[in-house]
Coordinates of C-alpha atoms and ligand atoms in Angstrom, one line a residue:
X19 CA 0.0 0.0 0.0
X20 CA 1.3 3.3 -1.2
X21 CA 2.0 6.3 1.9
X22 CA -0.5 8.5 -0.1
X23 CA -3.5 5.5 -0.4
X24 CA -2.9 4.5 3.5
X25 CA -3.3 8.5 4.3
X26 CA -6.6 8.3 2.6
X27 CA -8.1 5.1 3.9
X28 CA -6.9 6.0 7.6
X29 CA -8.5 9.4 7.3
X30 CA -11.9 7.5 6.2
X31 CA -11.1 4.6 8.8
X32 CA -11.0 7.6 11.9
X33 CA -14.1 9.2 10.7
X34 CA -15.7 5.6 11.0
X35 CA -14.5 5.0 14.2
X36 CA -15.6 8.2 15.5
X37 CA -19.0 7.6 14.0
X38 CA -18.7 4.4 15.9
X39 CA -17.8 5.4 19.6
X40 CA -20.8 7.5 19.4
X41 CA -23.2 5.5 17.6
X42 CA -22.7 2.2 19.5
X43 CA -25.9 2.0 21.3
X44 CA -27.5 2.3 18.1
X45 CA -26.5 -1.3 17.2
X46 CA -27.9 -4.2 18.4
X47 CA -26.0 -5.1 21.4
X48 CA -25.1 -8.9 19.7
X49 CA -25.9 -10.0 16.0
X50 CA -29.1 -11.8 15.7
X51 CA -27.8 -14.5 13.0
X52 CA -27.1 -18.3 13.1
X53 CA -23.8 -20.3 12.7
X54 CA -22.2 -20.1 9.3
X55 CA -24.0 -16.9 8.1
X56 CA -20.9 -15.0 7.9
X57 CA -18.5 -17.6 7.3
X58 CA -20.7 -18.6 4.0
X59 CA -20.3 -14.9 2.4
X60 CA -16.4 -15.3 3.0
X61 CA -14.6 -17.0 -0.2
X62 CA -13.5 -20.6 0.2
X63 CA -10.1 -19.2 -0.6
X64 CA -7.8 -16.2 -1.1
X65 CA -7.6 -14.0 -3.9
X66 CA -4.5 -14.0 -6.4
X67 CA -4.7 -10.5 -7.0
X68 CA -4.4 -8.1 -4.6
X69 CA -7.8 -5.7 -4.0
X70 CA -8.6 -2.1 -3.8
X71 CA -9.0 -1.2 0.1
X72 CA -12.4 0.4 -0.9
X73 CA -13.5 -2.7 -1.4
X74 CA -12.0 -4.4 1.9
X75 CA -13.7 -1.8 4.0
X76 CA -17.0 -2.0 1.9
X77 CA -16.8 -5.7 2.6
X78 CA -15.8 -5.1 6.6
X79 CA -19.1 -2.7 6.4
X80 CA -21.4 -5.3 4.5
X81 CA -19.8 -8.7 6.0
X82 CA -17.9 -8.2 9.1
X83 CA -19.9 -5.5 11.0
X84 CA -23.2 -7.5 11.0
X85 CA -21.7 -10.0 12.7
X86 CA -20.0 -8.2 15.3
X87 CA -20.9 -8.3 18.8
X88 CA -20.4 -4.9 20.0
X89 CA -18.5 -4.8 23.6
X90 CA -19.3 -1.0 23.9
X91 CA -22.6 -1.0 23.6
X92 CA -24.2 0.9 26.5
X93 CA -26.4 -2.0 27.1
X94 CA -23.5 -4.9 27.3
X95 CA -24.4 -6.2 30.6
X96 CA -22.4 -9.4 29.4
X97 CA -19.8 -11.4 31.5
X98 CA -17.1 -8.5 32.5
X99 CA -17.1 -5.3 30.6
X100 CA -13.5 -4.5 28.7
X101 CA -12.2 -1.0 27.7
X102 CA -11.6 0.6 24.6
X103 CA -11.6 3.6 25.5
X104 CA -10.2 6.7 23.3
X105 CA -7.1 7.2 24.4
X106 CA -6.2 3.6 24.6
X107 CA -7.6 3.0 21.1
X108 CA -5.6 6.0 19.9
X109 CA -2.0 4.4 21.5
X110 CA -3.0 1.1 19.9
X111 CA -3.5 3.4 16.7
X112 CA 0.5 4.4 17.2
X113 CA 2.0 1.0 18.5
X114 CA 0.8 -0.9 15.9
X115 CA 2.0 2.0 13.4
X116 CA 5.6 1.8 15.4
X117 CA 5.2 -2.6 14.9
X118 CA 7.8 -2.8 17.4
X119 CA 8.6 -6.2 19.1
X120 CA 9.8 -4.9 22.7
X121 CA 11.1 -8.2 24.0
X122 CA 14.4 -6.8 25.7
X123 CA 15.8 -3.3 26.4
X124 CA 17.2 -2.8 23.2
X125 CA 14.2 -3.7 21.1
X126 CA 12.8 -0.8 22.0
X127 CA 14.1 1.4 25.5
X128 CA 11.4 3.9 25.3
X129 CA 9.0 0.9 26.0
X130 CA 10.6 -1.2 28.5
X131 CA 11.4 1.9 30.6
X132 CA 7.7 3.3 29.9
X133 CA 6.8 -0.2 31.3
X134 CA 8.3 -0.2 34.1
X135 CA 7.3 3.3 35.1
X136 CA 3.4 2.4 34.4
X137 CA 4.0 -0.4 36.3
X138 CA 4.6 1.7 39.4
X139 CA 2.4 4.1 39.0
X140 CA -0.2 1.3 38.7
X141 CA 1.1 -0.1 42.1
X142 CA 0.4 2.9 43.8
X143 CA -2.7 3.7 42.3
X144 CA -4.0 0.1 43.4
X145 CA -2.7 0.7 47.2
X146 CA -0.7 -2.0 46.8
X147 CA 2.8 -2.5 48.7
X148 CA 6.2 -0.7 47.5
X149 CA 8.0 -4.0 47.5
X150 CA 6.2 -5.7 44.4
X151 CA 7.2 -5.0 40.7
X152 CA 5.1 -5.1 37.9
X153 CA 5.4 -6.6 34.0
X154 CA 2.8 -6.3 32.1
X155 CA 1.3 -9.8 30.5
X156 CA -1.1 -10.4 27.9
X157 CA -4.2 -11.9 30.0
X158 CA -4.6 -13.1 33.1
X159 CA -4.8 -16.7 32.4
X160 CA -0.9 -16.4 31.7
X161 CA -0.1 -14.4 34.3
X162 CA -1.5 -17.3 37.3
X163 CA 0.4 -19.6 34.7
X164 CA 3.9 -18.0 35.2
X165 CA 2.6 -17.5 39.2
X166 CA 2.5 -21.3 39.1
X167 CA 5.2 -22.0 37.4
X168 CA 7.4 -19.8 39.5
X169 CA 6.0 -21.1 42.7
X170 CA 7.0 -24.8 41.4
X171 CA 10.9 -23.5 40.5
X172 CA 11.5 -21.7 43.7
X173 CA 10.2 -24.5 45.6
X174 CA 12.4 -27.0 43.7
X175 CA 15.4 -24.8 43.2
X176 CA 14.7 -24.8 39.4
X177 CA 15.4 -28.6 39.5
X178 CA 12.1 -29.4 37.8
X179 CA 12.7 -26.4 35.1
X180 CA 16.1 -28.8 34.9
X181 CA 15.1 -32.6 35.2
X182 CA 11.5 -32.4 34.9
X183 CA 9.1 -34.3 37.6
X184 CA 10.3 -37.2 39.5
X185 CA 7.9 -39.1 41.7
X186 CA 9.0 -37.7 44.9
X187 CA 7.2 -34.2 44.3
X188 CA 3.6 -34.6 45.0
X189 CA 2.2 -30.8 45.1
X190 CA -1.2 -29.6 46.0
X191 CA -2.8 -26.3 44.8
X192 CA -5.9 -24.9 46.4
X193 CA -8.6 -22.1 45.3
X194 CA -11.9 -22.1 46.1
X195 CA -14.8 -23.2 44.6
X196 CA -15.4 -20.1 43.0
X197 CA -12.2 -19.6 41.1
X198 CA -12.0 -18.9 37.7
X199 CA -11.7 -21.5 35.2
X200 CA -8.1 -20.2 34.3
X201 CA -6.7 -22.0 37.5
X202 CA -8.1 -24.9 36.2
X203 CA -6.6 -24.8 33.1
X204 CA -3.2 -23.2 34.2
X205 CA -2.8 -26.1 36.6
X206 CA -3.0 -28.9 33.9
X207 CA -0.4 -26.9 31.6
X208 CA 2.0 -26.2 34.6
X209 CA 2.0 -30.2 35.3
X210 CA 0.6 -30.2 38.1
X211 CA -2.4 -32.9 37.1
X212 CA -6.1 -31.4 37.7
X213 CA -6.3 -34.2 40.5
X214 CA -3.9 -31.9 42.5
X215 CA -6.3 -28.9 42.4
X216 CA -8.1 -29.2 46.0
X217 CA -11.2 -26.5 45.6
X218 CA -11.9 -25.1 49.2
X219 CA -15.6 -25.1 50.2
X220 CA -17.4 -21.2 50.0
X221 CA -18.9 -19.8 52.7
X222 CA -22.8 -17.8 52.7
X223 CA -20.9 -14.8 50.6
X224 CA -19.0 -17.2 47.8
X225 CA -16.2 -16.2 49.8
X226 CA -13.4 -19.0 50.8
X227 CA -13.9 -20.7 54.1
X228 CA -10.1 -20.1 55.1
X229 CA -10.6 -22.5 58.0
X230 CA -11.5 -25.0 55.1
X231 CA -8.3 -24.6 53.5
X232 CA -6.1 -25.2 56.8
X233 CA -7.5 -28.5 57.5
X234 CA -7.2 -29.2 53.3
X235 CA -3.5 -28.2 54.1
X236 CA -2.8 -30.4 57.4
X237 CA -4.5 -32.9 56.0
X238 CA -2.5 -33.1 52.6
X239 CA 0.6 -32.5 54.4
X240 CA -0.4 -35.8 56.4
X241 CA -0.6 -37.9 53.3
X242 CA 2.6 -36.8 52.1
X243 CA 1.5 -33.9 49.8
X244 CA 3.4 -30.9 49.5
X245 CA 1.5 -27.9 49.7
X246 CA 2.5 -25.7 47.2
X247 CA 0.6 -22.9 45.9
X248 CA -3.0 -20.8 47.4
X249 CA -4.7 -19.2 44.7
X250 CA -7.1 -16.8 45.8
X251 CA -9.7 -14.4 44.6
X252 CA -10.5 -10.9 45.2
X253 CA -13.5 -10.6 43.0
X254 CA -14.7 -13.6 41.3
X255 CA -16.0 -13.8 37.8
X256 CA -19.2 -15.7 38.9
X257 CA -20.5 -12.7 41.7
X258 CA -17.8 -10.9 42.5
X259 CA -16.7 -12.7 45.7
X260 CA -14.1 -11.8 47.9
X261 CA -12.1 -14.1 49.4
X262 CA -10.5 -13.5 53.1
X263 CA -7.3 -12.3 52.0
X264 CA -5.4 -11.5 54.9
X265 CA -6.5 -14.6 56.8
X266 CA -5.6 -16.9 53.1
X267 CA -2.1 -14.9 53.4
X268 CA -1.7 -16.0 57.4
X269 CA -2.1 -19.1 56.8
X270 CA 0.4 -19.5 53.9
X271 CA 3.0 -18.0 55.3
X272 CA 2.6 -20.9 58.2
X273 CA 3.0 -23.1 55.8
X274 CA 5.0 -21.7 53.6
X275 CA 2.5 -21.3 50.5
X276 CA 3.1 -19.7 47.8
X277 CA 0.5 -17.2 47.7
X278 CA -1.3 -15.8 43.8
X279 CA -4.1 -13.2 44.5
X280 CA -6.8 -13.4 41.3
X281 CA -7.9 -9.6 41.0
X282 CA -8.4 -9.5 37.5
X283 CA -11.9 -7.4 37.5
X284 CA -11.8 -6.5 40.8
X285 CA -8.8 -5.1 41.2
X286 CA -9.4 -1.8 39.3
X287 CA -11.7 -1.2 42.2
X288 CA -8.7 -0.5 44.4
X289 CA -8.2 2.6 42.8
X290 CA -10.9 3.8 45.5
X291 CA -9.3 3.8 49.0
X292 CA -12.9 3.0 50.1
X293 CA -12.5 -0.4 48.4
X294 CA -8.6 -1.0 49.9
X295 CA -10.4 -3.4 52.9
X296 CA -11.0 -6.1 50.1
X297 CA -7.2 -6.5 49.7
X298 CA -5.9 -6.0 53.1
X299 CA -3.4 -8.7 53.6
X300 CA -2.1 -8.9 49.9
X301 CA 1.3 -7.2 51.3
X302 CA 2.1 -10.6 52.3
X303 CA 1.2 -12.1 48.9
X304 CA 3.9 -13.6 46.3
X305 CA 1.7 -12.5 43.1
X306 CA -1.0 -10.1 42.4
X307 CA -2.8 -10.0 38.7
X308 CA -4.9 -7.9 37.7
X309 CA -6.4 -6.9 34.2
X310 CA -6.8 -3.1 33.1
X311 CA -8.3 -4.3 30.1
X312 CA -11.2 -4.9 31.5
X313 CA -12.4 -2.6 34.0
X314 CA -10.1 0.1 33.6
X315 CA -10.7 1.3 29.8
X316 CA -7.7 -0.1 28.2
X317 CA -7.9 -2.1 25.1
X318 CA -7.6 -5.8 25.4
X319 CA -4.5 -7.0 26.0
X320 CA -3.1 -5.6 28.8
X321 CA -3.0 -7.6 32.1
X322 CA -0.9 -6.3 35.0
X323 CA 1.4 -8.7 37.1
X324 CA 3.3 -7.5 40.3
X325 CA 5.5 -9.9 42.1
X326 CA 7.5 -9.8 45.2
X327 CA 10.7 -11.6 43.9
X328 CA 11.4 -10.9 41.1
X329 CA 15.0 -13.0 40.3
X330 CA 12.7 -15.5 41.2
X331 CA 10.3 -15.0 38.4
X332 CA 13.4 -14.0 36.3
X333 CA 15.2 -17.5 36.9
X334 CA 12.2 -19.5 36.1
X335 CA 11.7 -18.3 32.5
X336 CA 15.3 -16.5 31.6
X337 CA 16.8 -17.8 28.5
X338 CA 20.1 -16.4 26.8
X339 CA 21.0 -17.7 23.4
X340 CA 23.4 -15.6 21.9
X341 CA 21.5 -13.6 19.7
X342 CA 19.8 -12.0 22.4
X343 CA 22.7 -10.8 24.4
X344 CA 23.3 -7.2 25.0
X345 CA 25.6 -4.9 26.2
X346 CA 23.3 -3.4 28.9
X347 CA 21.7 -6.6 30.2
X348 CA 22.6 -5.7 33.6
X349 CA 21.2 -2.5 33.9
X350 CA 18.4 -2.7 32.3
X351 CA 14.2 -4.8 32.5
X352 CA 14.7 -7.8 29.5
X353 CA 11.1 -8.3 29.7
X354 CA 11.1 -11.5 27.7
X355 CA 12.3 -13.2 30.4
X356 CA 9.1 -12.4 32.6
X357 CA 6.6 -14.2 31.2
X358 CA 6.0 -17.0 28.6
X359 CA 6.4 -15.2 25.4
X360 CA 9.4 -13.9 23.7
X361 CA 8.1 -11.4 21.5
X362 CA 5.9 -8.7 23.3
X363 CA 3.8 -5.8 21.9
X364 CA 4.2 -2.0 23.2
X365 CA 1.6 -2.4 26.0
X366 CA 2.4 0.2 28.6
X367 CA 1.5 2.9 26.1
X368 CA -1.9 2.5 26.5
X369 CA -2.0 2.4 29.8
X370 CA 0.5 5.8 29.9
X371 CA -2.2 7.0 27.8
X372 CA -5.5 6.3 29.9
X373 CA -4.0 7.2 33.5
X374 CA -3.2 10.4 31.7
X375 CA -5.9 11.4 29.8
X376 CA -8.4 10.5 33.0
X377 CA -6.0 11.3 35.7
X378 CA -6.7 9.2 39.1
X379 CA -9.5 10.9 40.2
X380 CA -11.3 11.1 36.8
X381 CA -11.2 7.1 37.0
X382 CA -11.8 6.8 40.4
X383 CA -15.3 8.6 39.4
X384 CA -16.1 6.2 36.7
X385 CA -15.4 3.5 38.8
X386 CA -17.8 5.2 41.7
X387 CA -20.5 5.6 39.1
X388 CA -20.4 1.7 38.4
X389 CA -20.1 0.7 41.6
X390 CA -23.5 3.1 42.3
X391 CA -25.1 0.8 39.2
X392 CA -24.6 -1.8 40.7
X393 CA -25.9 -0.4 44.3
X394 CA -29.2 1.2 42.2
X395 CA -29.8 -2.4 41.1
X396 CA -29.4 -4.2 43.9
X397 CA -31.8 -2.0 45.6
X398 CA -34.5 -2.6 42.7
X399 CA -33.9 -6.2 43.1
X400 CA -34.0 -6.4 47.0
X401 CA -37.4 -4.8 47.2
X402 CA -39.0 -6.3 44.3
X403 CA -41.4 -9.0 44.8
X404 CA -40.8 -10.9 41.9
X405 CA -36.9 -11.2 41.7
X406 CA -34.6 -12.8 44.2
X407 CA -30.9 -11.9 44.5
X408 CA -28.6 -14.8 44.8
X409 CA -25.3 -12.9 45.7
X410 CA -23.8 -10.1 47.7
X411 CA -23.3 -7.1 45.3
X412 CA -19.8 -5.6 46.7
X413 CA -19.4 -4.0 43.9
X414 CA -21.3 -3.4 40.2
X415 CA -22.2 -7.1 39.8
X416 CA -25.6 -8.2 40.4
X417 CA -26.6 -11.7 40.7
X418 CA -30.2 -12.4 40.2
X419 CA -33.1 -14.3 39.3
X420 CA -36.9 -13.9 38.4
X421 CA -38.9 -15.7 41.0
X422 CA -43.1 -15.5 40.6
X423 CA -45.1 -16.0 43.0
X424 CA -45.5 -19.7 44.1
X425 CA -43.2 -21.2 42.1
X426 CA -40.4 -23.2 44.2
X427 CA -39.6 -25.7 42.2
X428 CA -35.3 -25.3 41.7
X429 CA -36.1 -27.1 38.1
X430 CA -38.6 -25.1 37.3
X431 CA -36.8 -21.9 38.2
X432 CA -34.0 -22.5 36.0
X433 CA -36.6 -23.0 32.9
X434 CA -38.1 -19.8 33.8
X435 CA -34.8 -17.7 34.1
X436 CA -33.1 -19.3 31.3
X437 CA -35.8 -18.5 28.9
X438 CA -36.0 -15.0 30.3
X439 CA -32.3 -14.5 29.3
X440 CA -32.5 -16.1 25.8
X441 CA -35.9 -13.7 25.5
X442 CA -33.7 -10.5 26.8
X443 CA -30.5 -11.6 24.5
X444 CA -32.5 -12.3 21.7
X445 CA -34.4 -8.7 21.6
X446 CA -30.6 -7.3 20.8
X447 CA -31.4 -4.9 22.9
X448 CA -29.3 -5.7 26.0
X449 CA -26.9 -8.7 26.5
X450 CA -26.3 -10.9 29.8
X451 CA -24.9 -14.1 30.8
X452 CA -25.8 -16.7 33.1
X453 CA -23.9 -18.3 36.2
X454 CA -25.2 -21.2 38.9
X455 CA -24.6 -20.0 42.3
X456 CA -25.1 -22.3 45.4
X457 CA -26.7 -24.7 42.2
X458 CA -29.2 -22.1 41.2
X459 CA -29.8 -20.6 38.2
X460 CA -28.6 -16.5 38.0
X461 CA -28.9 -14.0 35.7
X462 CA -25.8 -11.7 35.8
X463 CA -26.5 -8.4 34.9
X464 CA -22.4 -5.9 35.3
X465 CA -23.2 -2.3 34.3
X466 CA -18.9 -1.0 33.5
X467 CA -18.7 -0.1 29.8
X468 CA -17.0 3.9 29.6
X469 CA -19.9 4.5 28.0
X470 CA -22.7 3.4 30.1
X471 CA -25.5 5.7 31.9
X472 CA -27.2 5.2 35.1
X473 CA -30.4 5.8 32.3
X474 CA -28.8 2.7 30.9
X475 CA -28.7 1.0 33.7
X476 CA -32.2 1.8 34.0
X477 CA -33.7 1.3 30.4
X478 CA -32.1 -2.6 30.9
X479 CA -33.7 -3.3 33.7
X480 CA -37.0 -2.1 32.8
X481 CA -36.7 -4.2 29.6
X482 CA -35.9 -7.2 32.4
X483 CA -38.8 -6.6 34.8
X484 CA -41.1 -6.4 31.3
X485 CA -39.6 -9.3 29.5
X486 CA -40.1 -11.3 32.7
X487 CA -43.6 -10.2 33.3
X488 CA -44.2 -11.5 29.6
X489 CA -42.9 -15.1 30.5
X490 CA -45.1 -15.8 33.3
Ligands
PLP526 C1 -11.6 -12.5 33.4 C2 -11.0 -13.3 34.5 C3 -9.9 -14.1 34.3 C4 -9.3 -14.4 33.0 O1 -8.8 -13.2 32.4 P1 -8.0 -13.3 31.0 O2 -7.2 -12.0 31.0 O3 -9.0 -13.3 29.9 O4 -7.2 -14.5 31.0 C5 -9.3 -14.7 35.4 N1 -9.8 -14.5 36.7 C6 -10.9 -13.8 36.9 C7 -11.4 -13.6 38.3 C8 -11.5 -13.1 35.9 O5 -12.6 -12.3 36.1

């Protein structure tokens, strides 16, 4: 593409997404089609010649855009929200531009030194304590990985990083019941075997019963286990629970845990010394993740990953072939030797971007004003007749379900709310997810987009208490 033909087409491309950011609501929240329906208009194979970009973005307008489910819509209510906001989009705009690959200091200084400065900045923003350093990963699923993977090195002095397993090491891992999915999975990749995953009971709040997990850990270490690793949760992607941090963190440093706090949504919420009591005791944690692409208006990927040792993290995934070597390795963040990947995109740009262009206190408000959704709904729930809420709302979750009078029946329940969120979803109008709580069916309903109103907030659940009165 010719300087003068990309000038043209990004001009037009701007416009668009201009048009875009303030037409979202106008879109139906998630594309009303069926399986195959945009795969069938796409070619079976690639063309020979190359094609006119007016075409391409014709095609993106006619093909692609119908199909989109649209993440900023004021009325995504959906799993967690995750930012895009402007100034994030408009970094992305200049890193991909830049195409830099900042996998050591030399790849790009200017972005390992921003980096590290976000990083801190981040730290302190969060209320979190002076001795962790940060490195930004790409989600949160790989940052619990490397958590796990460094908890296994420094307990085996890198020996299983060396030999492999041998028989001897039989490790445990706890989280609670609640725990994201992630844990799961990072558990099987980190060798662990899923069998070795002990989920702790929850108490009334979905909370972890830390007295659970002391008698899971005598017991283990009675049988010969070694316990290895606590993963626990300050905000859980089901209903926002909060597990008992500092009580989690007393008890692995008894035992000498390795301790991984899961803030990914949460954690943006610490930006609000109000909020600091849900992550009191995390001073004495090994690892802390949380994600500002999701509540904190910052373009997918960005996850942000603070540890206490870092040579520890360092030893477990350094690698020096001589083509990486470098005269300033010593003085100087190689950040592909803090996570799993070598090659890394300019992340902390975005982030420089959105704590600037907000400034702490304009995202502490933003934050305040979802948190107050989530409060406005709660209180519509709580005193309606009809509707039941099945979880605490700490923060701007809400956990509910439609309950009409007489109806008991658990099975029953379930058919009634899972139709109601098919009916909602299907409208376009509004999108939600579902979750089981305590084995009941809940709708989940998480009001966080940048672009979301409290008249939003109110609109949805009018079209809730409507839609449900229409079912039964
Ligand atoms: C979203 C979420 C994750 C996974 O985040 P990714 O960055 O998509 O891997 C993990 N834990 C919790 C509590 C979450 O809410």
């Amino acid at each position: 593409m010719e300087t003068k033909e990309f000038r043209e087409a990004a001009h037009q491309l701007v416009d668009w997404m201009a048009d875009y950011m303030e037409n979202t609501g106008k879109y139906n929240v998630r594309p009303l089609l069926r399986p195959g329906d945009i795969k069938n208009q796409l070619p079976t194979s690639a063309p020979l010649e190359g094609e006119a970009f007016t075409k391409l973005f014709d095609d993106f307008n006619s093909i692609i855009m119908p199909g989109m489910t649209h993440w900023q819509h004021p009325q995504f209510f959906a799993y967690f929200p995750t930012g895009a906001s402007g100034p994030s989009v408009l970094a992305e705009m200049l890193s991909s531009t830049l195409g830099a690959q900042c996998m050591i200091w030399l790849t790009s200084p200017a972005a390992e030194e921003l980096e590290e400065r976000m990083m801190e900045w981040l730290r302190d923003m969060l209320g979190l304590h002076s001795s962790f350093t940060g490195v930004i990963q790409d989600s949160s699923s790989s940052a619990t990985l490397v958590s796990l993977l460094t908890a296994r090195e420094n307990f085996s002095s890198y020996q299983i990083n060396q030999k492999g397993f041998d028989d001897t090491q039989r490790f445990r891992i706890y989280t609670s019941a609640q725990a994201h999915s992630s844990v799961d999975k990072d558990v099987k990749i980190a060798g662990f075997g899923i069998d070795n995953l002990v989920k702790i009971n929850v108490d009334e709040n979905f909370a972890m019963k830390s007295e659970d997990l002391r008698d899971a850990i005598e017991k283990d270490s009675k049988l010969g286990y070694t316990p290895l690793c606590v993963v626990s949760t300050i905000g859980s992607t089901s209903s926002t629970a909060i597990d008992p941090i500092a009580a989690i963190a007393k008890i692995c440093l008894e035992y000498k845990c390795w301790h991984h706090i899961d803030a990914s949504y949460a954690g943006t919420a610490l930006l609000l010394p109000e909020m600091r009591w849900m992550s009191e005791g995390a001073e004495l944690a090994d690892s802390f993740v949380v994600n500002p692409h999701k509540w904190m208006f910052t373009n997918f990927d960005c996850s942000a990953y603070f540890v206490k040792d870092k040579n520890a993290l360092i030893r477990t995934f350094s690698i020096l072939p001589e083509y990486l070597k470098t005269p300033e390795d010593h003085l100087v963040n190689n950040y592909r030797d803090w996570g799993i990947p070598l090659g890394r995109r300019f992340r902390s740009l975005k982030l420089w971007f959105v704590i600037r262009s907000y400034g702490i206190k304009g995202l502490q408000d933003k934050i305040r004003l979802h948190i107050q959704f989530g409060q406005w709904l709660k209180e519509k729930v709580a005193s309606s007749k009809h509707f039941e809420l099945l979880a605490p709302v700490p923060l701007n979750l809400i956990c509910f379900r439609y309950k009409p009078d007489g109806i008991v029946d658990e099975k029953k329940l379930e058919e009634i709310n899972s139709n109601l969120l098919n009916t909602l979803n299907s409208s376009g109008k509004i999108l939600l997810t579902q979750t089981k709580l305590n084995g009941k069916y809940a709708i989940r309903f998480v009001g966080g987009s940048e672009r979301t109103t409290l008249k939003d907030i109110q609109q949805g659940w009018s079209l809730v208490e409507e839609t449900a009165r229409g079912i039964i």
